[in-house]
Short mmCIF file of C-alpha atoms and ligand atoms in Angstrom, two decimals:
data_model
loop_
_atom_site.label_atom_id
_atom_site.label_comp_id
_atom_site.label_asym_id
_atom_site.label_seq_id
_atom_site.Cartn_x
_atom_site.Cartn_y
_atom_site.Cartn_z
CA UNK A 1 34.71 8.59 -29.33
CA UNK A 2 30.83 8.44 -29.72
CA UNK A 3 28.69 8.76 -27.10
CA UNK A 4 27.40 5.58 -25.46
CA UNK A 5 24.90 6.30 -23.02
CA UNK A 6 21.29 6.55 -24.59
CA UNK A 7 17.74 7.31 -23.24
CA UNK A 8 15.96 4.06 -22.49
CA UNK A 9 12.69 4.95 -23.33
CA UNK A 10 11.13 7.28 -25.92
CA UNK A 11 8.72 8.76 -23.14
CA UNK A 12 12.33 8.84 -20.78
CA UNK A 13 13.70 11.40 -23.83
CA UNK A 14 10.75 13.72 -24.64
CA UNK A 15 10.30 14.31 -20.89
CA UNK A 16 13.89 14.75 -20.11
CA UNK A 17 13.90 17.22 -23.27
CA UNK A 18 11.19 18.66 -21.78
CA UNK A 19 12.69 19.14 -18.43
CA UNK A 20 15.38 21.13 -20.03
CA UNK A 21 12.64 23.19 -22.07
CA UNK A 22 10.19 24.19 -19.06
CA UNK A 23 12.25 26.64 -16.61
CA UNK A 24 12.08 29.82 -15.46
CA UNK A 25 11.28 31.11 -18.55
CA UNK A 26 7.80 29.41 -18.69
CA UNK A 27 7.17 30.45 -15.33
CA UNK A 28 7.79 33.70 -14.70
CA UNK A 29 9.52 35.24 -18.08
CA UNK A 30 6.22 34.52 -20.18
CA UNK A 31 3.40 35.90 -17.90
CA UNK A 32 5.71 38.81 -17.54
CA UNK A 33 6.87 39.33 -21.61
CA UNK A 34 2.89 38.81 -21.97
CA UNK A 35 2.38 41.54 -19.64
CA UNK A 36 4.21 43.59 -21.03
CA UNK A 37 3.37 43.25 -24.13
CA UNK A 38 -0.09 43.30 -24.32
CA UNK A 39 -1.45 40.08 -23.22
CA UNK A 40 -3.14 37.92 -26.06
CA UNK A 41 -1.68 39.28 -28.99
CA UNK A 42 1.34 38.43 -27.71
CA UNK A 43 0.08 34.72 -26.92
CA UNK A 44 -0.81 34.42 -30.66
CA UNK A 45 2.75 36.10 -31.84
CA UNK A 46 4.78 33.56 -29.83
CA UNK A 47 2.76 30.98 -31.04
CA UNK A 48 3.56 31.80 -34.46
CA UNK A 49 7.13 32.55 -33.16
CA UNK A 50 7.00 28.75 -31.34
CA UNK A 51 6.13 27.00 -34.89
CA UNK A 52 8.43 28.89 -37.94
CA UNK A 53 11.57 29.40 -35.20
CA UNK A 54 11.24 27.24 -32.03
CA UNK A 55 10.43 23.57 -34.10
CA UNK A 56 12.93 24.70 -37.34
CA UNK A 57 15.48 24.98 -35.05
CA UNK A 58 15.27 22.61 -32.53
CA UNK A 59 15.30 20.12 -35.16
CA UNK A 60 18.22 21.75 -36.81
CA UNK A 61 20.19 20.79 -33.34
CA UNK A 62 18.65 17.68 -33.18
CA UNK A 63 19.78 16.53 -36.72
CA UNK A 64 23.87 17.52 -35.40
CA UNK A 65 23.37 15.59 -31.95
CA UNK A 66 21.83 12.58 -33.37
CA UNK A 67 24.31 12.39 -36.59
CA UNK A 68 27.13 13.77 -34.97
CA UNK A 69 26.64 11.43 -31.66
CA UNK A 70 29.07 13.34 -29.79
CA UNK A 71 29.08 16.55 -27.65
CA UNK A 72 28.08 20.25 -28.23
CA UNK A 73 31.82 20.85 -29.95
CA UNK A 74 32.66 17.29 -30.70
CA UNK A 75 29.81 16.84 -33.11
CA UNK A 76 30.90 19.89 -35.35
CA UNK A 77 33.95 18.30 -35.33
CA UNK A 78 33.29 14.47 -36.75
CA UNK A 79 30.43 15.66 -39.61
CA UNK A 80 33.15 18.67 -40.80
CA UNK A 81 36.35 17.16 -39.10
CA UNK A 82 38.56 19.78 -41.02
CA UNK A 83 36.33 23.50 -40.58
CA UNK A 84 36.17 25.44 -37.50
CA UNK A 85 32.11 25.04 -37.14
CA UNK A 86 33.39 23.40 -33.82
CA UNK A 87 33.25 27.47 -33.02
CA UNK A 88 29.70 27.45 -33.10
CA UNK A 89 29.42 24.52 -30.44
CA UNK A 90 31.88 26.12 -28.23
CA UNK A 91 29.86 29.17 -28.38
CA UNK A 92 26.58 27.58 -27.33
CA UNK A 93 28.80 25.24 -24.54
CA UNK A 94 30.33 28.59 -22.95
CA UNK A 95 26.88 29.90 -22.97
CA UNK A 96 25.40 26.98 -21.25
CA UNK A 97 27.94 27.39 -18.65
CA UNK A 98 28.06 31.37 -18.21
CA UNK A 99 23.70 31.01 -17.50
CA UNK A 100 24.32 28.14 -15.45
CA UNK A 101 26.55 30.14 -13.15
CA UNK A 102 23.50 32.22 -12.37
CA UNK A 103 20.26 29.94 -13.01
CA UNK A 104 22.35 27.79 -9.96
CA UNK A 105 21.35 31.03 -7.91
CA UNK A 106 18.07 31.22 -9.14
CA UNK A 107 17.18 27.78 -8.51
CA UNK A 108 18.45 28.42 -5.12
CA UNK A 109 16.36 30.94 -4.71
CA UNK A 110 13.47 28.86 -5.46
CA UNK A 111 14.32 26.11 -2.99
CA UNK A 112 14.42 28.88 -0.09
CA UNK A 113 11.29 29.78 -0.89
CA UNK A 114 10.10 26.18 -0.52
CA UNK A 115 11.96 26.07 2.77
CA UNK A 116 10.61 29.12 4.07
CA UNK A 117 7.05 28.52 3.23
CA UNK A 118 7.15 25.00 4.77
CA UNK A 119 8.34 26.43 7.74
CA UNK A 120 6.11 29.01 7.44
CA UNK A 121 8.57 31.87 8.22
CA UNK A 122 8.26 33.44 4.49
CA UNK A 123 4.69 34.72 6.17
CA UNK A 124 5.88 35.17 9.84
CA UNK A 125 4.99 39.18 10.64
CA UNK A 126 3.05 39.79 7.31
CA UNK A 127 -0.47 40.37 9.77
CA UNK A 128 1.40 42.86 11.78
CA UNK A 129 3.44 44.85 9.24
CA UNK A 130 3.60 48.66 9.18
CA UNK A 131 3.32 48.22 4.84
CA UNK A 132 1.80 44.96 4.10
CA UNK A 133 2.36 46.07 0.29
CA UNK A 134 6.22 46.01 0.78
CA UNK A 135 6.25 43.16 3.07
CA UNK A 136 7.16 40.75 0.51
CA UNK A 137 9.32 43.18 -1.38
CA UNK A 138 11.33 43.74 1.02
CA UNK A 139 11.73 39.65 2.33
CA UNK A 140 12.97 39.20 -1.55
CA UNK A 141 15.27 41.95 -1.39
CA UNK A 142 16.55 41.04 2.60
CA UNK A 143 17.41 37.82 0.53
CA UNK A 144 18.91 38.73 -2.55
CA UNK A 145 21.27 41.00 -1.05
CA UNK A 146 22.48 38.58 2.02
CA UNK A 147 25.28 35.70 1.84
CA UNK A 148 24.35 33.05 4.29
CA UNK A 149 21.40 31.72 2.77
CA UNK A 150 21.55 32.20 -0.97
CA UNK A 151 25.21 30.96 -0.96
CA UNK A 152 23.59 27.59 1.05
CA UNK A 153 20.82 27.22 -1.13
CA UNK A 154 23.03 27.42 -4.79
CA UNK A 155 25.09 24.70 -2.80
CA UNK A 156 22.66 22.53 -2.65
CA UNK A 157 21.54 23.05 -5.86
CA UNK A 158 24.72 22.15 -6.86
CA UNK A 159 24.94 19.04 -5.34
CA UNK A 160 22.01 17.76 -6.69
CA UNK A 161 22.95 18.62 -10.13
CA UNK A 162 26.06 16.92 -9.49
CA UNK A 163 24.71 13.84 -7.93
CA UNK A 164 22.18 13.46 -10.83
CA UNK A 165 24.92 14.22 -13.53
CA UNK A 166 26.66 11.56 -12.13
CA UNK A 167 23.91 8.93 -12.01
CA UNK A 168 24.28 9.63 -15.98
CA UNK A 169 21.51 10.02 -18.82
CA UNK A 170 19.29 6.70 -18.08
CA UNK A 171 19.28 6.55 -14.33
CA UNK A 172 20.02 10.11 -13.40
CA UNK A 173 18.42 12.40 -16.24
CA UNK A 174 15.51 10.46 -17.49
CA UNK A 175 14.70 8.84 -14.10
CA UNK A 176 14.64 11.90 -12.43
CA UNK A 177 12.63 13.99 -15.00
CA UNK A 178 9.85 10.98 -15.73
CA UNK A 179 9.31 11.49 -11.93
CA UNK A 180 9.35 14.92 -11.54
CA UNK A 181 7.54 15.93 -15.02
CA UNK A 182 4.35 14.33 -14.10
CA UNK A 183 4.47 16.04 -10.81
CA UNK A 184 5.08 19.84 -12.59
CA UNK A 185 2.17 18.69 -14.66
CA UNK A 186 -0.30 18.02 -11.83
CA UNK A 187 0.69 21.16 -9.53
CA UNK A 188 -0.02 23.10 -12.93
CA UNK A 189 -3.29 21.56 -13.17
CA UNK A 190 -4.33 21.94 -9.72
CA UNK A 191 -3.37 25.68 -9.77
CA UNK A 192 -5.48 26.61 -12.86
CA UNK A 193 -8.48 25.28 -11.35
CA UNK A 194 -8.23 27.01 -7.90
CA UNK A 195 -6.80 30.49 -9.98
CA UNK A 196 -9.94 29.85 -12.68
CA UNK A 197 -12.20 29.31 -9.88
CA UNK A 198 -11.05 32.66 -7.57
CA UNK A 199 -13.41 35.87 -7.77
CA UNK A 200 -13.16 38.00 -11.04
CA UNK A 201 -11.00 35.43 -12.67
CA UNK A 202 -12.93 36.03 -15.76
CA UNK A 203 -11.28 39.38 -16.20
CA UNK A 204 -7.75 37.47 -15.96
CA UNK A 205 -8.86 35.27 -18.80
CA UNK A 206 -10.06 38.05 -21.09
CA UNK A 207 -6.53 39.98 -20.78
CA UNK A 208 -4.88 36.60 -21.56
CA UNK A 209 -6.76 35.16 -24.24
CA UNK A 210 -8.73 38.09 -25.98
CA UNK A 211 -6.09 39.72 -28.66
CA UNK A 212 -6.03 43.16 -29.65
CA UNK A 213 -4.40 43.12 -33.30
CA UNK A 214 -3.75 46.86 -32.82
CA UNK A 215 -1.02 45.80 -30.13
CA UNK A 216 1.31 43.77 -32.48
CA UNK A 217 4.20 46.25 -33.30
CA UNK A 218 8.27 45.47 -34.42
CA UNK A 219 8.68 45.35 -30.41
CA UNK A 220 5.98 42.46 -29.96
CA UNK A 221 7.68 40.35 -32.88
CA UNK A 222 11.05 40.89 -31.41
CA UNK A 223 10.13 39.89 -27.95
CA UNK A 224 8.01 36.80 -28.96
CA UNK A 225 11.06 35.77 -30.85
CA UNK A 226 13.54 36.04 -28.16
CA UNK A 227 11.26 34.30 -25.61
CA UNK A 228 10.54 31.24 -28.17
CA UNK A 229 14.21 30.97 -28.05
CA UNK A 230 15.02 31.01 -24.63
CA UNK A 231 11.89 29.14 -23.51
CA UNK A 232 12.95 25.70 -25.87
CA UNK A 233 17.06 26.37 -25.02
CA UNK A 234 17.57 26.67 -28.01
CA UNK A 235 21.16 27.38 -28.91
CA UNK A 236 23.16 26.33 -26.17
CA UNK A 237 23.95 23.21 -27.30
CA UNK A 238 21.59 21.51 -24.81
CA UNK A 239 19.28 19.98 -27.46
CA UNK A 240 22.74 19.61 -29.23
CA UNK A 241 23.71 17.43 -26.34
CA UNK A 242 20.68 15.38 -25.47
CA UNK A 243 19.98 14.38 -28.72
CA UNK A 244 23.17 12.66 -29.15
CA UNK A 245 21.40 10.17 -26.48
CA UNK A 246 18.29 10.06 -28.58
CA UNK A 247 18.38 6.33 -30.15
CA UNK A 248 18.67 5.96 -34.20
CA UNK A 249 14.92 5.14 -34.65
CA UNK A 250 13.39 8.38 -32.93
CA UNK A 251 11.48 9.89 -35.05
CA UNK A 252 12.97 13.76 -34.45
CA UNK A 253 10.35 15.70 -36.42
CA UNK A 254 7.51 14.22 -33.73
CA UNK A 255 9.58 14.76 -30.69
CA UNK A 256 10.42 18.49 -31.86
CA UNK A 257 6.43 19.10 -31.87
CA UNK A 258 5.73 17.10 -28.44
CA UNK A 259 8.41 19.33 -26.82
CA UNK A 260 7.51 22.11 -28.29
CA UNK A 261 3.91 21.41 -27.33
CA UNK A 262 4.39 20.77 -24.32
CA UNK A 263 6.61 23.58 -23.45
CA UNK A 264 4.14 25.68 -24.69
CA UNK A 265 1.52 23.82 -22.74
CA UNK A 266 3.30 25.00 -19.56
CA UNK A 267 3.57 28.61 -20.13
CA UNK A 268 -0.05 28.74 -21.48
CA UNK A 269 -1.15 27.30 -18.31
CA UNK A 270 0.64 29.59 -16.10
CA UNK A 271 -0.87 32.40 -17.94
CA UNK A 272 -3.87 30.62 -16.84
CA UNK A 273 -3.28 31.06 -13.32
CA UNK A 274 -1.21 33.92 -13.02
CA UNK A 275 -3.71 36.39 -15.06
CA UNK A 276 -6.92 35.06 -13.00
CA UNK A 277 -5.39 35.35 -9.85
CA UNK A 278 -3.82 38.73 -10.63
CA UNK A 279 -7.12 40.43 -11.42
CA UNK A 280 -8.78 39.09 -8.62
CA UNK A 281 -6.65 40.28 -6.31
CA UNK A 282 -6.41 43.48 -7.99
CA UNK A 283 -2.76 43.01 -8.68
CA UNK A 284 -2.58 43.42 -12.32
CA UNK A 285 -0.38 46.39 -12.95
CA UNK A 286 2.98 46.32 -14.86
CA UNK A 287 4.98 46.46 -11.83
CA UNK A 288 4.21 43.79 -9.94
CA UNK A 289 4.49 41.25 -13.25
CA UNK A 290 7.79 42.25 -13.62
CA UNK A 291 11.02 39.66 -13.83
CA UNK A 292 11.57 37.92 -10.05
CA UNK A 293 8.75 40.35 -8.50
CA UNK A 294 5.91 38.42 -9.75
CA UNK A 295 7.28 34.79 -8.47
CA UNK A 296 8.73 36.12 -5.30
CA UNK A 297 6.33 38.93 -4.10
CA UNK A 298 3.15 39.01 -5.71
CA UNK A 299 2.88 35.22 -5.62
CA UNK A 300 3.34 35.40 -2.06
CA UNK A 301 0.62 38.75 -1.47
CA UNK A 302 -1.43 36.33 -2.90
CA UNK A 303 -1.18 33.02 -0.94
CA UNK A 304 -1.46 34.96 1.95
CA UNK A 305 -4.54 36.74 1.71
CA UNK A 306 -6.03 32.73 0.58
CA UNK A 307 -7.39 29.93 2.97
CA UNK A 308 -4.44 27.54 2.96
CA UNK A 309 -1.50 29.86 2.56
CA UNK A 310 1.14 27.08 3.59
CA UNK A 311 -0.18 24.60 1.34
CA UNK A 312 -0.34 26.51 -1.73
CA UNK A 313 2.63 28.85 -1.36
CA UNK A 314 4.90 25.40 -0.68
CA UNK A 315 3.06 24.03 -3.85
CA UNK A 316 4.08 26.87 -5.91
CA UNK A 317 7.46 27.29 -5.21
CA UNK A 318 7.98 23.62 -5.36
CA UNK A 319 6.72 23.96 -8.83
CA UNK A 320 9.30 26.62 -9.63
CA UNK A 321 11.98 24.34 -8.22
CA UNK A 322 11.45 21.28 -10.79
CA UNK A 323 11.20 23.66 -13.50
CA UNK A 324 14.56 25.39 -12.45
CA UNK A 325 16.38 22.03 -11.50
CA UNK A 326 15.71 19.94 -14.70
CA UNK A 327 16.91 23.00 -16.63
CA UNK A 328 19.89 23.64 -14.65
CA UNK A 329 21.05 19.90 -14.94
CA UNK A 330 20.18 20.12 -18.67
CA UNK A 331 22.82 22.90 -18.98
CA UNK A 332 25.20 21.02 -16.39
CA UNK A 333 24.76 18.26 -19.01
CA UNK A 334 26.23 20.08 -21.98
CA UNK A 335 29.64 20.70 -20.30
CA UNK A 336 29.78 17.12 -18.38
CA UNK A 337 29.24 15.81 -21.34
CA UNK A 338 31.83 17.84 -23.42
CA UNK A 339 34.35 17.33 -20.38
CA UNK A 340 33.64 13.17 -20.76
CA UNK A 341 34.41 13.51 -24.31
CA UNK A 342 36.79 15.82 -24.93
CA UNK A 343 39.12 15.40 -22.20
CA UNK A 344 38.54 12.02 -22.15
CA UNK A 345 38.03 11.45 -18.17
CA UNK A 346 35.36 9.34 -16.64
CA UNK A 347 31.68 10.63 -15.87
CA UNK A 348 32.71 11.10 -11.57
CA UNK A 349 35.80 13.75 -12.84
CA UNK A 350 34.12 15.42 -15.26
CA UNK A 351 30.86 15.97 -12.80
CA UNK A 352 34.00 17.24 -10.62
CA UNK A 353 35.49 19.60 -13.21
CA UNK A 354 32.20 20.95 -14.31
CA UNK A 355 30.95 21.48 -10.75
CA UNK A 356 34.03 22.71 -9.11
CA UNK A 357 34.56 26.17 -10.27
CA UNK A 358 30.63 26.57 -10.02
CA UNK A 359 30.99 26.19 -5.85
CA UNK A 360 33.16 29.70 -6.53
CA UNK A 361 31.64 31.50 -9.83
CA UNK A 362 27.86 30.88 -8.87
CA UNK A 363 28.63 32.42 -5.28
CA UNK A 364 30.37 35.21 -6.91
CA UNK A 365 27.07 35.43 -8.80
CA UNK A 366 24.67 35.85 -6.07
CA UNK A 367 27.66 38.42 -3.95
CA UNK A 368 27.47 40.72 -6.68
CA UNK A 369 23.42 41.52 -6.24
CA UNK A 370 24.40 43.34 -3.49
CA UNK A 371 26.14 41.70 -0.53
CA UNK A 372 29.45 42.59 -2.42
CA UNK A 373 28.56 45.51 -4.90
CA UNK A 374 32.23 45.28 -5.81
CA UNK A 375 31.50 42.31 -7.72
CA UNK A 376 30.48 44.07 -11.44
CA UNK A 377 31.24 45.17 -14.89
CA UNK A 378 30.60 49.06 -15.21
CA UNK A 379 27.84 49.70 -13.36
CA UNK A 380 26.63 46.41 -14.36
CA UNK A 381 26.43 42.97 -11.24
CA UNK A 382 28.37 40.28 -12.57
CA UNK A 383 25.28 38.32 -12.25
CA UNK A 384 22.75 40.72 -14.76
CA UNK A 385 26.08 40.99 -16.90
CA UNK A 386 26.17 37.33 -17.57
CA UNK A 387 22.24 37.62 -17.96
CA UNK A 388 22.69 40.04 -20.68
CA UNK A 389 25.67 39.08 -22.45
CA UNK A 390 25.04 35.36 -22.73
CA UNK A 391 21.01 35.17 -23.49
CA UNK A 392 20.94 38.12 -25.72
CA UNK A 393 24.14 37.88 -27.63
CA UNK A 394 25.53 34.40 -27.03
CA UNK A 395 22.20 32.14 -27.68
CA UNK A 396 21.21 33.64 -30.54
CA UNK A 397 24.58 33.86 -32.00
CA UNK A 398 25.35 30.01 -31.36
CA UNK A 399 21.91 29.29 -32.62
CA UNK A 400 22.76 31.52 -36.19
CA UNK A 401 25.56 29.60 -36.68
CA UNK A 402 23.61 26.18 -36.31
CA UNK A 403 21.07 27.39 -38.58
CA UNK A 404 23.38 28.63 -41.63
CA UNK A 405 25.93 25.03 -40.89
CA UNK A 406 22.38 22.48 -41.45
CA UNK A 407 20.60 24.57 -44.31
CA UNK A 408 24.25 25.33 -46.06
CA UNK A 409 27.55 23.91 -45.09
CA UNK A 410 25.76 20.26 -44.37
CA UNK A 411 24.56 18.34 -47.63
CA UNK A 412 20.83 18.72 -47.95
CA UNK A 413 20.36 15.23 -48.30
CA UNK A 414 22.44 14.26 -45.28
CA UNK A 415 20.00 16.48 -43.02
CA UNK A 416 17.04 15.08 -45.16
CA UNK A 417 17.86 11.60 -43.96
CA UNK A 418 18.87 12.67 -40.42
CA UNK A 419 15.33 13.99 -40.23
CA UNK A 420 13.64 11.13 -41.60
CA UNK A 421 15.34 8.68 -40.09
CA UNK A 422 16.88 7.62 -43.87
CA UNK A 423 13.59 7.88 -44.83
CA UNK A 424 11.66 6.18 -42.92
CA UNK A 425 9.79 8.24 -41.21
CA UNK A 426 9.24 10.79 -43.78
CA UNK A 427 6.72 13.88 -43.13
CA UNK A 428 4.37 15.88 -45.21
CA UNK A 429 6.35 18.93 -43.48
CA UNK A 430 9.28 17.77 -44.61
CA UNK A 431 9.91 20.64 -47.20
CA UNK A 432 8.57 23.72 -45.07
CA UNK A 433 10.93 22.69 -42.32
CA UNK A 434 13.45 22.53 -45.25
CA UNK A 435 12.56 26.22 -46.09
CA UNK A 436 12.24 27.58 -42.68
CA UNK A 437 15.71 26.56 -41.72
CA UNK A 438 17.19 28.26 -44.72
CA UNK A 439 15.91 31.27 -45.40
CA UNK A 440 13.03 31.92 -42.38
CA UNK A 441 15.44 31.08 -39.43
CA UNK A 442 18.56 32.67 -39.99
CA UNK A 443 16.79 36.07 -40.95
CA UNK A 444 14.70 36.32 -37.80
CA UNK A 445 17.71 35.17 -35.35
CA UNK A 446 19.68 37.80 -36.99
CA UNK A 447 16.94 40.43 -36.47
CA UNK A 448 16.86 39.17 -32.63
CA UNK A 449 20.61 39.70 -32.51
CA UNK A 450 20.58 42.85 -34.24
CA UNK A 451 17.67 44.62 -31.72
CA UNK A 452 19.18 43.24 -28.71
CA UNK A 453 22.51 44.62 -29.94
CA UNK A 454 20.93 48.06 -30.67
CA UNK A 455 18.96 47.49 -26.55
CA UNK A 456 22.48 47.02 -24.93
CA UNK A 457 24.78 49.57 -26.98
CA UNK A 458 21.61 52.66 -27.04
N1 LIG B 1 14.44 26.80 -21.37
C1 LIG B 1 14.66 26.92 -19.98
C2 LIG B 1 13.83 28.08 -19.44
O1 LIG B 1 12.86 28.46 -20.10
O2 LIG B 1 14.08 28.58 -18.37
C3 LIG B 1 16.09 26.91 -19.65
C4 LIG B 1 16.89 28.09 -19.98
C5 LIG B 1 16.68 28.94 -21.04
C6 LIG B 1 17.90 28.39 -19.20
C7 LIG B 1 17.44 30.04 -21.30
C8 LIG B 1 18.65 29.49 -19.42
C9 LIG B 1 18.42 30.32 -20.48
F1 LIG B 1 19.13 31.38 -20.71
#
């Protein structure tokens, strides 16, 4: 059965693409990984990083979804009915689902934070604290480690996902993220002025955008590898997925660079504001760039020692919501759409099936960071175990597979006219893409796989 639904519009597709690219790891992952890794140098790396892995690849998935027309496992199947590359989907599909277990928490998170800075309680006390260094700190940990409201909050992430998966690809997906792209867009804008404008910003800007050569190492490479990867979700089957919607004429090779682009657009931009705002608030060690800290406590430190703390610190955080929702219905999109197909049940049941063990793994999720330490493998929540095991060994596994099935189990010429729309719509970077997927790609995802192996087993 092929997939009917398609995108209606070619702007509808690249921002709905989009939506699924930009997340949490444009938003908080990259200042962090840029932090830590020596600021501009590391810019330049994962721009390399962005251009011979992120586009080669993405276009590899896009060539299966659009020829294959089907769903992450389904599409293995109909171009190789009779081989088990199906394995690779189902890889990519379980990893979707195992990350959206958590993001759902996540995303919660982010819409709490929205709540409680509209309300204005996420600053109630911070004037009269004993420590107003842990204030924050503490509110995020208070938080993570209680029931009530993270386990609301992931619900009603849930039920938007679910509402919007149900809507469908043209008048849930697409409408939603031609609405709410524009609006990520303009809050990104509007922050990078005020951040640029701040006291000492200049200093910000110099860490971020003057590179020291002597910082590249192995450890830089390998980092601005695995962030290219998980910043264009790239092998999960998502781009798998949504290009099965992409109509016959769209030219892939063009909408791989204007995600890509734009992706990187959005985490250049927040290094823009984050870096600025850091140093002029002398805020710029290691530890408070770190992971959740920087989104959920230094953010905050900083809105409240500006004019306007309300306004900006709702602003933010509803920022961080559309980049965590898109994504999250992006993954919720790769099973629905597997469910659909496979099982052969209508879009409203397999929304149901998808969503229904979610209301109970996602909870169990956000329990195990503390409100029931029971909840873990080894000494490990089930919620960082999931974290680990499916971004670091999963994603780049699923995405290995991918690589070696277009550059050697597909016929050349079958992926040459899949990229060039029988071509068509042939590029100049036609052959280099050729090259990249072949030999570049799978070397470089295997290194990734290989270091992160060597992180979690030493
Ligand atoms: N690419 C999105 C992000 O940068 O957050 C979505 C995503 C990537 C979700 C990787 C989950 C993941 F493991």
């Amino acid at each position: 059965m092929a997939v009917n639904a398609k995108f209606a519009t070619k702007i509808g597709l690249v921002a709905a693409t989009v939506g699924s690219a930009i997340g949490l790891g444009n938003v908080w992952r990259f200042p962090s990984e840029t932090q830590s890794n020596g600021g501009a140098a590391f810019l330049l790396v994962y721009l390399l990083c962005v251009l011979i892995l992120g586009i080669p690849v993405m276009l590899a998935e896009f060539a299966i979804g659009r020829s294959g027309q089907s769903d992450a496992v389904g599409n293995f199947k109909s171009l190789t009915p009779d081989k088990k590359w199906w394995m690779a989907g189902a890889i990519g599909l379980l990893a979707s689902y195992l990350i959206l277990s958590y993001y759902m928490v996540v995303a919660g998170w982010t819409l709490d934070y929205v709540f409680s800075s509209l309300t204005g309680s996420l600053y109630d006390g911070y004037e009269s604290a004993a420590s107003t260094s842990k204030f924050f700190g503490d509110k995020m940990s208070a938080l993570v480690v209680s029931w009530q409201a993270p386990i609301l909050w992931t619900i009603i992430t849930l039920a938007i996902n679910f509402v919007v998966l149900l809507l469908g690809v043209q008048k849930g997906i697409e409408k939603l993220s031609n609405v709410l792209m524009p609006v990520l867009f303009l809050l990104l804008v509007i922050f990078a002025v005020k951040s640029l404008t701040l006291p000492n910003a200049i200093d910000g800007v110099k860490f971020f955008l003057r590179p020291d050569f002597s910082k590249i190492d192995i450890n830089v490479i390998i980092n601005a590898l695995g962030q290219a990867f998980f910043s264009l979700s790239l092998g999960m089957g998502i781009l798998i997925t949504y290009s099965a919607y992409y109509p016959k004429d769209t030219r892939l090779t063009r909408t791989a660079v204007q995600v890509s682009a734009l992706d990187f657009l959005v985490a250049f931009l927040m290094g823009l504001i984050i870096f600025p705002a850091l140093c002029s608030f002398n805020m710029g060690d290691t530890a408070s760039v770190q992971g959740t800290t920087l989104v959920f406590v230094t953010m905050p430190e900083i809105f409240a020692n500006m004019p306007g703390t309300v306004v900006w610190s709702v602003m933010f955080f509803l920022l961080l919501a559309i980049a965590a929702i898109t994504s999250t219905i992006s993954l919720g999109e790769v099973a629905v759409s597997f469910v659909n197909q496979r099982m052969k049940v209508s879009r409203f049941w397999a929304c149901v099936i998808v969503m229904a063990p979610l209301a109970v793994l996602s909870p169990i999720c956000s329990l195990s960071l503390g409100a029931v330490p029971e909840l873990s493998v080894g000494d490990m929540p089930i919620f960082d175990f999931l974290d680990t095991f499916a971004t670091n060994i999963m994603l780049p596994l699923c995405a290995f597979l991918i690589c070696v099935y277009v550059a050697w189990v597909l016929p050349r010429k079958f992926i040459e006219a899949e990229l060039t729309n029988n071509g068509e719509n042939r590029t100049k970077t036609l052959p280099a893409t050729m090259f990249l997927i072949r030999y570049v790609c799978p070397v470089l995802i295997a290194l990734i796989l290989i270091a992160k192996l060597i992180d979690i087993l030493g």
